[in-house]
Coordinates of N, CA and C in Angstrom, one line a residue:
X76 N 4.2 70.3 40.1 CA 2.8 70.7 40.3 C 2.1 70.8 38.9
X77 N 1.2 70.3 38.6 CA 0.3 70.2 37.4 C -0.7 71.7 37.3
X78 N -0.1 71.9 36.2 CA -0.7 73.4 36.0 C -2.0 73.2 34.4
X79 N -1.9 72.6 33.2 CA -2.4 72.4 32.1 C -2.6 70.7 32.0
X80 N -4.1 70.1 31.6 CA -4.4 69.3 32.1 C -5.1 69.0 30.6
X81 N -4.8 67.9 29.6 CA -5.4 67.8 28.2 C -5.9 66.9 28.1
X82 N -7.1 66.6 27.7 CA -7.7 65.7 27.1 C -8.3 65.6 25.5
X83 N -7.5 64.5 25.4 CA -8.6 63.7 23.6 C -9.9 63.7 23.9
X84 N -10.3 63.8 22.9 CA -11.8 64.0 22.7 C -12.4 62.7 22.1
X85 N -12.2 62.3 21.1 CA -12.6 60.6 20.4 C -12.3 59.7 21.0
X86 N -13.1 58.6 21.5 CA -13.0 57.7 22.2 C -12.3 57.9 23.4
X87 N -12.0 59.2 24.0 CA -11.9 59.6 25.3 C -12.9 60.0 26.5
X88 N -13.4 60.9 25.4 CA -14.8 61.8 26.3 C -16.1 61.1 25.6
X89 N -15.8 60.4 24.5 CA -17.2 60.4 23.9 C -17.0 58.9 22.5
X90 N -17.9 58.3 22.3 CA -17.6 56.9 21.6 C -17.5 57.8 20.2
X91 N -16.8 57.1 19.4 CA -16.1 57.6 17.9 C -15.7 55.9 16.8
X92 N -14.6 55.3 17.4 CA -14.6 54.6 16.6 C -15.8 53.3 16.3
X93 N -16.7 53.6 17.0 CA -17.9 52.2 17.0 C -18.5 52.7 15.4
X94 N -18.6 53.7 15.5 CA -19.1 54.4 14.0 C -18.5 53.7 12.9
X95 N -17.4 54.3 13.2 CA -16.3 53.6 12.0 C -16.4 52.3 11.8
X96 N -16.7 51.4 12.8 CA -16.5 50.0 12.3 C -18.1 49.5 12.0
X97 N -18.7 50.4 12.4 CA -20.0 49.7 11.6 C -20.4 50.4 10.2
X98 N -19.7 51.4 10.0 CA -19.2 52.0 9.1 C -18.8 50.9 7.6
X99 N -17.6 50.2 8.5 CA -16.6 49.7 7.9 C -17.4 48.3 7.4
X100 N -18.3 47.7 8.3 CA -19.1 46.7 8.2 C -19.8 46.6 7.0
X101 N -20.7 47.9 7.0 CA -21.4 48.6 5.6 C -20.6 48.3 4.6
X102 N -19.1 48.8 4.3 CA -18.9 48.5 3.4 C -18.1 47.6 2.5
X103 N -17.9 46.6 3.5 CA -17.2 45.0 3.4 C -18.5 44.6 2.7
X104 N -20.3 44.4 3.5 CA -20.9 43.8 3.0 C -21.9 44.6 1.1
X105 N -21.2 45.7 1.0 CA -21.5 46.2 -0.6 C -20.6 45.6 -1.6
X106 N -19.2 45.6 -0.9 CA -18.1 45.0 -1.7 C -18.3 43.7 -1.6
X107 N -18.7 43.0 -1.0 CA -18.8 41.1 -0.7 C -18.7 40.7 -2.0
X108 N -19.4 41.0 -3.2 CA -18.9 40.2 -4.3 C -18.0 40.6 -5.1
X109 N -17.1 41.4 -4.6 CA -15.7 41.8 -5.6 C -14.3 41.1 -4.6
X110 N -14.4 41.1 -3.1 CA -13.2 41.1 -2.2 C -13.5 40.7 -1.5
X111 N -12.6 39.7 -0.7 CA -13.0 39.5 0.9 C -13.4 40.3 1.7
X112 N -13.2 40.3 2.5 CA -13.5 41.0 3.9 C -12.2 41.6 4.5
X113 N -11.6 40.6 5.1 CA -10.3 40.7 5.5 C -9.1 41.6 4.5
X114 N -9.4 40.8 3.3 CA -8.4 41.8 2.3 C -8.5 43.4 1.7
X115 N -10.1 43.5 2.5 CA -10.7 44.6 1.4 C -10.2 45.4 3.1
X116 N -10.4 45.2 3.9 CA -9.6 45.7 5.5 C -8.4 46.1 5.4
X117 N -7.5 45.2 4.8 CA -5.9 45.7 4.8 C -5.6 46.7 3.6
X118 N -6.9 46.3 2.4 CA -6.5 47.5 1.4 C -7.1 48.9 1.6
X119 N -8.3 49.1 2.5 CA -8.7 50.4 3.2 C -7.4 50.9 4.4
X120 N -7.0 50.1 4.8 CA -5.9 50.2 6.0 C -5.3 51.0 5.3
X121 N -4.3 50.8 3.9 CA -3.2 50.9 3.6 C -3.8 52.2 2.8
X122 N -4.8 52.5 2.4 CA -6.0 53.9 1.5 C -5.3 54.6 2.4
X123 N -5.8 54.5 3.8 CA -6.1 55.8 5.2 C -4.9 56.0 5.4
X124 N -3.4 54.8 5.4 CA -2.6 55.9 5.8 C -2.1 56.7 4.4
X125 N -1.8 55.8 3.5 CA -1.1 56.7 2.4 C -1.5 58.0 1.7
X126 N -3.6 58.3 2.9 CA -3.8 59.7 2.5 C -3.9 60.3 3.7
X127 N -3.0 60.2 5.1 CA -3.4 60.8 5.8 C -2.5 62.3 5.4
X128 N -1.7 62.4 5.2 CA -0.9 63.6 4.4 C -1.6 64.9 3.7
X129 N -2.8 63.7 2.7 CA -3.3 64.7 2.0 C -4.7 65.5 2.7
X130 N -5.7 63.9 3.7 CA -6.7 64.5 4.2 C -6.9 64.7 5.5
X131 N -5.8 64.2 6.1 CA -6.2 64.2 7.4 C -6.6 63.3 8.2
X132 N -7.3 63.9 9.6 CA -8.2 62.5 9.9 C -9.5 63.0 10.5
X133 N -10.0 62.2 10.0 CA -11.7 62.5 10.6 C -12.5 61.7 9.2
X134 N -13.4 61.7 9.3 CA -14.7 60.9 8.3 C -14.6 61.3 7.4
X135 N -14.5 62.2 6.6 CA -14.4 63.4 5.3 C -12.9 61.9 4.9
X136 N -11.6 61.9 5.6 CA -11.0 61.7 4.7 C -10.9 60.2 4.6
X137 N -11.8 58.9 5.7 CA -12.4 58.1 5.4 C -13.0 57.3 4.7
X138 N -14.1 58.4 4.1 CA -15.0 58.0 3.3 C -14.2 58.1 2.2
X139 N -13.4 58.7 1.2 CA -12.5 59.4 0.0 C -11.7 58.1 -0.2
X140 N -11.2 57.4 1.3 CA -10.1 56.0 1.1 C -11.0 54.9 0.4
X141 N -12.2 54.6 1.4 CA -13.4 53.9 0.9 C -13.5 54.4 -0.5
X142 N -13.9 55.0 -0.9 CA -14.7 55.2 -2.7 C -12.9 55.1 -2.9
X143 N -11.6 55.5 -3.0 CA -10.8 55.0 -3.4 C -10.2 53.5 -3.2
X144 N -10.7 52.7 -2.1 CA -10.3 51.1 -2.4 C -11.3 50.8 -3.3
X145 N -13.1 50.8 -2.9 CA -13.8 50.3 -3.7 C -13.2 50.4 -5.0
X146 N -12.4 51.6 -5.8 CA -12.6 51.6 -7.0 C -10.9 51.1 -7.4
X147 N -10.4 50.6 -6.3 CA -9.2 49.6 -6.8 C -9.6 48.3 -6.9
X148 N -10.5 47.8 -5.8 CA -10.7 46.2 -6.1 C -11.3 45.7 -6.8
X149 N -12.3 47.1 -7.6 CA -13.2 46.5 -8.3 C -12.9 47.0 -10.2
X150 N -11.4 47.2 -9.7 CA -10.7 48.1 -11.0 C -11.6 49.0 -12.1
X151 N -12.4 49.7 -11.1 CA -13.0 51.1 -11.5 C -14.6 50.3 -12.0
X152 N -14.6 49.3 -11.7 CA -16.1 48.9 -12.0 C -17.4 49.0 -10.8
X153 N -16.6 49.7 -9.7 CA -17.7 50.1 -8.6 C -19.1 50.0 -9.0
X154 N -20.3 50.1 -8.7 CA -21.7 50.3 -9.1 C -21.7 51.7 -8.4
X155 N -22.3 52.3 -8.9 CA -22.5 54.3 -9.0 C -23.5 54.0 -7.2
X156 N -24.1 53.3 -7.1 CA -24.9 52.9 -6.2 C -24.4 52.5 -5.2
X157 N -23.3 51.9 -5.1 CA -22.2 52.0 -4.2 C -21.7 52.9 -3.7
X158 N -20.9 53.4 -4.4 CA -20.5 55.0 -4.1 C -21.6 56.2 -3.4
X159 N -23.0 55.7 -3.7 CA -23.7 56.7 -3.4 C -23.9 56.6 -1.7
X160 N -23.9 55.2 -1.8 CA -24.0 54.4 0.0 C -23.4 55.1 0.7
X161 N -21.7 55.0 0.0 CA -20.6 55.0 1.1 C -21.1 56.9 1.1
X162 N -21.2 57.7 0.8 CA -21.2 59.0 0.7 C -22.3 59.5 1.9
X163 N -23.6 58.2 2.0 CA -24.9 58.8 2.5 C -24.0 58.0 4.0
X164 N -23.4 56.7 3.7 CA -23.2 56.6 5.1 C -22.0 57.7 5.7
X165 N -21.4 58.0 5.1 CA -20.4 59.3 6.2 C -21.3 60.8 6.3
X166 N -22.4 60.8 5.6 CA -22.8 61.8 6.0 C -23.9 61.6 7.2
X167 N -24.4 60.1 7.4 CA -24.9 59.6 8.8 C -23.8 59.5 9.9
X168 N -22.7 59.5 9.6 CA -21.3 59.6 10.5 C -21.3 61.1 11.1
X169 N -21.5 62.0 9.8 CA -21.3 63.5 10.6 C -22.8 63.9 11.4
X170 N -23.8 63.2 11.4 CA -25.0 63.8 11.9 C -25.4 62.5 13.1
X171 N -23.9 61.9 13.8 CA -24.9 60.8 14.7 C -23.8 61.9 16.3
X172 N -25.4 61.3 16.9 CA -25.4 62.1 17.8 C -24.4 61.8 19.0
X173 N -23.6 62.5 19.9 CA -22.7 62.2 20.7 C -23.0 61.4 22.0
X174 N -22.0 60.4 22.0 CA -22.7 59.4 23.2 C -21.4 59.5 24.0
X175 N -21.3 59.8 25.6 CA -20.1 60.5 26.0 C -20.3 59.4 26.7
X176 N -18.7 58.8 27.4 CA -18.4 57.5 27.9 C -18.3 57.6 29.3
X177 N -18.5 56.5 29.5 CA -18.5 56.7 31.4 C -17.7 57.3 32.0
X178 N -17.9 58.6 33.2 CA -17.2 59.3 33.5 C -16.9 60.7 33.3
X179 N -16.4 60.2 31.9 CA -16.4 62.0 30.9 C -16.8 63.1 32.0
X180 N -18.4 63.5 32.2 CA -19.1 64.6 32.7 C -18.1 64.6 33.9
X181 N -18.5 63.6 34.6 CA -18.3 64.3 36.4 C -16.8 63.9 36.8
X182 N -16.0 63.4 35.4 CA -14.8 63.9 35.6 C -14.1 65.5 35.5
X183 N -14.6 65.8 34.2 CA -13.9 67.3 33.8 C -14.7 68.3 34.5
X184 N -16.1 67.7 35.1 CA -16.5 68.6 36.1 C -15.6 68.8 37.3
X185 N -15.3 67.8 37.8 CA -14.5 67.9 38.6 C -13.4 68.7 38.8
X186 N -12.7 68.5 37.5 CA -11.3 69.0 37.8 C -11.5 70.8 37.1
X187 N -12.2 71.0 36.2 CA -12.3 72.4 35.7 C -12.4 73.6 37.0
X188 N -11.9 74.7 36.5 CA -11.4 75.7 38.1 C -10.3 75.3 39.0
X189 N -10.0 73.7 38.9 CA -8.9 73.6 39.8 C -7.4 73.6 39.1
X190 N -7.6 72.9 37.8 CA -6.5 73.2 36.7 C -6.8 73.7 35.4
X191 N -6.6 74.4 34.0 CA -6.1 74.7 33.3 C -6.6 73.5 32.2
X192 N -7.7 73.3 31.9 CA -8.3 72.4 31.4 C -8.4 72.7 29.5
X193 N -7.4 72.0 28.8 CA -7.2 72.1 27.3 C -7.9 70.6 27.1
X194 N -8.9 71.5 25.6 CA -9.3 69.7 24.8 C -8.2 69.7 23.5
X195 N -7.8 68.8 23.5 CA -6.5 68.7 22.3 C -7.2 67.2 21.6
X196 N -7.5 67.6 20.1 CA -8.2 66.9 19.0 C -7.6 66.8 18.2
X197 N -7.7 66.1 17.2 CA -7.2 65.9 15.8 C -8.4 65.6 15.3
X198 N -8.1 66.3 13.8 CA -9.7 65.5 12.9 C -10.1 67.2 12.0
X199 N -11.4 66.9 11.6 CA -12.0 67.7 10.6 C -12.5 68.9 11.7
X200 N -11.9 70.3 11.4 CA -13.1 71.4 12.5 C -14.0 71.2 12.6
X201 N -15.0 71.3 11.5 CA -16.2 71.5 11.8 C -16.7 70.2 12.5
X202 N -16.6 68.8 12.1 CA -16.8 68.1 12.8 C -16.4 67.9 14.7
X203 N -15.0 68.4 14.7 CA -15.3 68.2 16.0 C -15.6 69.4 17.1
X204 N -15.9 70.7 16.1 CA -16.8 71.7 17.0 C -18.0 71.0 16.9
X205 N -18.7 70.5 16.0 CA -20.1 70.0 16.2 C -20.0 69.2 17.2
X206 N -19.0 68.0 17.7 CA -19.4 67.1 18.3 C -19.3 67.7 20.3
X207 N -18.3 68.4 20.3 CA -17.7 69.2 21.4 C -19.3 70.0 21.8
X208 N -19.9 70.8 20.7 CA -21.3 71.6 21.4 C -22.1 70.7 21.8
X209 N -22.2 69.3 20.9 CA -23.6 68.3 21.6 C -22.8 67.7 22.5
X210 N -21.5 67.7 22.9 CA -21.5 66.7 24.2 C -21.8 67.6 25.4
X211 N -21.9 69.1 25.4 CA -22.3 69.6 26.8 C -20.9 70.1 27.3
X212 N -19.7 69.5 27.3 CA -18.3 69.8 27.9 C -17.7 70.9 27.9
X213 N -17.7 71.6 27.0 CA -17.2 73.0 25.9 C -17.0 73.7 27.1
X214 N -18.1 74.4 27.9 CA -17.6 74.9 29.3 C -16.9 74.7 30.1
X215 N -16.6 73.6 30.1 CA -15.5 73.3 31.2 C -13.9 73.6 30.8
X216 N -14.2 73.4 29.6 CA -12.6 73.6 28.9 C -12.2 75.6 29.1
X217 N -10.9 75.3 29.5 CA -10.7 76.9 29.0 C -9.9 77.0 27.6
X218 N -10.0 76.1 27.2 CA -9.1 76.3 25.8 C -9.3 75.4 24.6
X219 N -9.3 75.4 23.3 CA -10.2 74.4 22.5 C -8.5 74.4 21.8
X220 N -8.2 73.3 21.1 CA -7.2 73.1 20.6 C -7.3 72.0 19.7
X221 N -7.7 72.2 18.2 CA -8.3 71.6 17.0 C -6.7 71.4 16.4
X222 N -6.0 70.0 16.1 CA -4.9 70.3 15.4 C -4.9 69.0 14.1
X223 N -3.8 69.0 13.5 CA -3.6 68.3 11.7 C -3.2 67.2 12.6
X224 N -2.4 67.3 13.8 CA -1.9 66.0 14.5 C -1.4 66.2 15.6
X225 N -1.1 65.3 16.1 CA -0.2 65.2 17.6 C 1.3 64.6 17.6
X226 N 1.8 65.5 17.7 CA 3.1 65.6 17.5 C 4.3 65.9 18.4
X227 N 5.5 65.6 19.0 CA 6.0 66.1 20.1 C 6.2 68.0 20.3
X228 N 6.5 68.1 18.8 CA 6.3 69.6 18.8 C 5.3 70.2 18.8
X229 N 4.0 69.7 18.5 CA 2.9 70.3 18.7 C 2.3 70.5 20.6
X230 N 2.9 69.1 20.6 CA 2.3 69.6 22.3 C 3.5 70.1 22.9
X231 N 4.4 70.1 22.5 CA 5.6 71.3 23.3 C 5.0 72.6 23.5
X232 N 4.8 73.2 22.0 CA 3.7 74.3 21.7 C 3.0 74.2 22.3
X233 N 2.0 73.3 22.8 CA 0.4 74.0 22.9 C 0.4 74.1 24.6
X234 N 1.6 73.3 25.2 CA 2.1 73.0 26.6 C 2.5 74.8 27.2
X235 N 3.4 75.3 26.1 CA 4.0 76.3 26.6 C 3.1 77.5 26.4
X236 N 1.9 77.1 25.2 CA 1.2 78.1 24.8 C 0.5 78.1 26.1
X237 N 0.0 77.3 26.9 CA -0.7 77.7 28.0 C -0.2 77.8 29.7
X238 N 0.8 77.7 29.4 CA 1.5 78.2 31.1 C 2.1 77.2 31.3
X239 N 2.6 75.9 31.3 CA 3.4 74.7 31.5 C 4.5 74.5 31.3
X240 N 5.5 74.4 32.3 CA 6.8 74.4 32.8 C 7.2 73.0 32.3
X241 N 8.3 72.4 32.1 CA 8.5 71.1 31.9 C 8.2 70.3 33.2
X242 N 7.0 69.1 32.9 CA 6.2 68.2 33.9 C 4.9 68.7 34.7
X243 N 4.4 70.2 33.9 CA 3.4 70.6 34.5 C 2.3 70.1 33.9
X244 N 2.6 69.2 32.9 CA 0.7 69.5 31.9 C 0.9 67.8 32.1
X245 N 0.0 67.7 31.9 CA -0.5 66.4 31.3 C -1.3 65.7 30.2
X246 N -1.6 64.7 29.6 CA -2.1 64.7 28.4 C -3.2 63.3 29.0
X247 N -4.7 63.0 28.9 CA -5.4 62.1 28.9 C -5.7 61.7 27.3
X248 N -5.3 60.4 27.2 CA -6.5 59.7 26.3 C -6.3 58.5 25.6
X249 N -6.9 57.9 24.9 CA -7.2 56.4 24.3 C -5.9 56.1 23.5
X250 N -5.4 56.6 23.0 CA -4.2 56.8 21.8 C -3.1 56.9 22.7
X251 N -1.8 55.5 22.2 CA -0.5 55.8 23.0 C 0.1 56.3 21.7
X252 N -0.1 56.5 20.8 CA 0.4 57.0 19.6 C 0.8 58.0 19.4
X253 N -0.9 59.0 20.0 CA -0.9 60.1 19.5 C -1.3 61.3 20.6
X254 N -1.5 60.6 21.7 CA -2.2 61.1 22.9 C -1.0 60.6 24.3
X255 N 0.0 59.8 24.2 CA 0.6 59.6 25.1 C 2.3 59.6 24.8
X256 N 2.8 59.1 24.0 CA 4.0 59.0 23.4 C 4.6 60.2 23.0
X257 N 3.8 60.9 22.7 CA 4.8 62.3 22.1 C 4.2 63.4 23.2
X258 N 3.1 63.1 23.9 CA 3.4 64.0 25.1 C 4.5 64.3 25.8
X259 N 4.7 62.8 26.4 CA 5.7 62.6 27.0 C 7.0 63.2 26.8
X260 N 7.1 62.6 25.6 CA 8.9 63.2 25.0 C 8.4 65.2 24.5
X261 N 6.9 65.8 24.9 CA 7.3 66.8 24.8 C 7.4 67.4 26.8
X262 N 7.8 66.7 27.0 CA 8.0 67.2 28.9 C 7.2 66.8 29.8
X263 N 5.4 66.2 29.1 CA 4.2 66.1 30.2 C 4.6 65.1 30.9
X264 N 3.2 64.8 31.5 CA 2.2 63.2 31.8 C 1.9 62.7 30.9
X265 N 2.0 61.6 30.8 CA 1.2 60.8 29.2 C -0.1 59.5 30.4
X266 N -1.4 59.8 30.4 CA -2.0 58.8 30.9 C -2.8 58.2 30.0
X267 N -2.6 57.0 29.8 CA -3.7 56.1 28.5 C -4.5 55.8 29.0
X268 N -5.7 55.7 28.7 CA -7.3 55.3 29.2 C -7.3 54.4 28.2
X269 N -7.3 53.3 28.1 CA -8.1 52.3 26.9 C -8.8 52.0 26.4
X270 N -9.5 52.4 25.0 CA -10.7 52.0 24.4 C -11.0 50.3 24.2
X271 N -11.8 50.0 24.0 CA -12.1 48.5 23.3 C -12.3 49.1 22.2
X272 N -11.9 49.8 21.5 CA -12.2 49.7 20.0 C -11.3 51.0 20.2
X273 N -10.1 50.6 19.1 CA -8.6 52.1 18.8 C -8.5 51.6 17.6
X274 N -8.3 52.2 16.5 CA -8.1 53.1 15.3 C -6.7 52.0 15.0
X275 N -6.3 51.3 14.1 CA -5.5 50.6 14.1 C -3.8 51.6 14.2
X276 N -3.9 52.5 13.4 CA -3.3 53.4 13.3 C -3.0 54.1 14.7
X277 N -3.7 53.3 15.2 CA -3.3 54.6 16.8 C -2.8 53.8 17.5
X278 N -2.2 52.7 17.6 CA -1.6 51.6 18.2 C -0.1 52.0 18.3
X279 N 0.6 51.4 19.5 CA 2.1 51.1 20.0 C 2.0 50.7 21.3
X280 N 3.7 50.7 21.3 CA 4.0 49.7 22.6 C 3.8 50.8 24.0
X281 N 3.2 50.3 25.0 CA 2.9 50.9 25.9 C 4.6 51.7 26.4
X282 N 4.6 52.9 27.0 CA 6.4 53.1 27.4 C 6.5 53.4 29.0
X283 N 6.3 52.4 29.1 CA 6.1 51.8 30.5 C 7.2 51.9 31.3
X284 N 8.9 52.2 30.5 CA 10.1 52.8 30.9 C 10.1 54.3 31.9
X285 N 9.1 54.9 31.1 CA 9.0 56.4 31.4 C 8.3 56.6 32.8
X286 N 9.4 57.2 33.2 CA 8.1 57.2 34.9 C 7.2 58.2 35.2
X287 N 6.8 59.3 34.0 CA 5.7 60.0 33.5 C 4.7 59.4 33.2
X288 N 4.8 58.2 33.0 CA 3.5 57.8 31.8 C 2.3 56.6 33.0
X289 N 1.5 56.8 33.1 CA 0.6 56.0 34.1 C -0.8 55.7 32.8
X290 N -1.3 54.6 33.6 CA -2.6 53.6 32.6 C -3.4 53.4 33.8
X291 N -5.0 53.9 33.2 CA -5.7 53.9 34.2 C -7.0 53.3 33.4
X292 N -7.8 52.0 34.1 CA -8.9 51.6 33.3 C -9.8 52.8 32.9
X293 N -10.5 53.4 33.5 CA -11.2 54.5 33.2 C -11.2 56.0 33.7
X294 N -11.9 56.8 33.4 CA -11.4 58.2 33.4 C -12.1 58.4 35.0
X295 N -12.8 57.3 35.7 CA -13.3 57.5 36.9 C -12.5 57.2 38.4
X296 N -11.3 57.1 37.7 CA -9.9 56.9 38.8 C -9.2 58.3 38.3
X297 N -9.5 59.1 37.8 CA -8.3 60.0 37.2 C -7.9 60.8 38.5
X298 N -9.3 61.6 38.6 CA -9.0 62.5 39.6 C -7.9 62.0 41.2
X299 N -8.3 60.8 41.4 CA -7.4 59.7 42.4 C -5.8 59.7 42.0
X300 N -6.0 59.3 40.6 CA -4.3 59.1 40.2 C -3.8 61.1 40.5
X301 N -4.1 61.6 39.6 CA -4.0 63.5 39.9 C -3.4 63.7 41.4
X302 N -4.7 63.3 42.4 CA -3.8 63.4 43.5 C -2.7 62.8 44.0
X303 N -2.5 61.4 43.8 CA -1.2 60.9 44.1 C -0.1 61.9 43.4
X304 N -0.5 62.1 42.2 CA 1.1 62.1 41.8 C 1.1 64.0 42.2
X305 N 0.3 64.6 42.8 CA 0.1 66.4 43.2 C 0.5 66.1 44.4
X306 N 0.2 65.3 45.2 CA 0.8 65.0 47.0 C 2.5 64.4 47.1
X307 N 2.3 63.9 45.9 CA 3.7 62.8 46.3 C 5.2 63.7 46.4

């Protein structure tokens, strides 16, 4: 019986990475006359992870990889005017307004009062308390859960922190990385909802082994899947 019921928040309940890649767009075409495109892609790729340790994830630590590749490929000859770009565009990142994805609403309406409804996030606080109040949701949740990552121990913790027996909770969202894979192995449901646009970093092999883990086109079959697997 499903007792705690989690959902991601980025590119789950609400569009996130479209930012990032026009983001990213921005600043392929400032660099165009120092780097390719493609190469200036795998050397920001290789920025984001080698600082996720130090910043995290969310746009704050983003933007820091960005003004750190620009100032590798262009071996510290950046234009100051560059840098000022990339700064004004992440600060258009923290002020763009929340566009929540089909379903979202009159899903978690639905199921709030009947389960035990946790938002489980990764990323910058302030950012995603901001984005959580403009999407309207915040009420439905009984529990806000802002963390450095998702981890099997972390959702063991946050499972037990809210009343979840092993195979009571479940985890929704875009990420088999981070949102479905280490649910699993901490006792849930792991269900992946698929973005068209995932975070390269948030990629793996579906674990399609596990007879926990179910894939559902959109969040507007959830409630349907919930009852199968609460009747069966």
């Amino acid at each position: 019986m499903l007792q705690v019921i989690g959902f991601d928040a980025d590119d789950t309940l609400w569009q996130n990475e479209t930012f990032f890649r026009l983001t990213q767009n921005r600043f392929a075409d400032l660099l165009s006359d120092y780097v390719a495109q493609d190469e200036l892609h795998q050397r920001l790729i290789a920025a984001e992870r080698r600082n996720l340790g130090a910043y995290g994830f969310g746009i704050k630590g983003f933007v820091l990889s960005m003004i750190e590749t620009a100032l590798e490929v262009t071996e510290d000859r950046v234009p100051a005017r560059v840098i000022r770009e990339l700064i004004e565009a992440g600060q258009e990142m923290l002020r763009h307004p929340i566009d929540l994805l089909p379903h979202a609403e009159e899903t978690v309406t639905q199921l709030a009062g009947r389960y035990r409804l946790v938002l489980i996030t990764k990323g910058d606080l302030l950012d995603q308390e901001r984005k959580l109040a403009q999407s309207g949701l915040g009420p439905h949740f009984d529990a806000v859960e802002i963390v450095s990552n998702k981890t099997e121990e972390i959702y063991r913790a946050l499972f037990a922190r809210h009343g979840a027996r092993e195979g009571d909770a479940m985890m929704i969202g875009n990420s088999l990385r981070s949102d479905v894979i280490p649910a699993l192995a901490a006792g849930g449901w792991g269900v992946h909802v698929p973005h068209d646009l995932t975070w390269e970093l948030e990629h793996d092999d579906a674990p399609e082994q596990q007879s926990r883990f179910r894939m559902i086109p959109h969040l507007g079959v959830l409630e349907g899947l919930i009852s199968e697997i609460t009747e069966a």
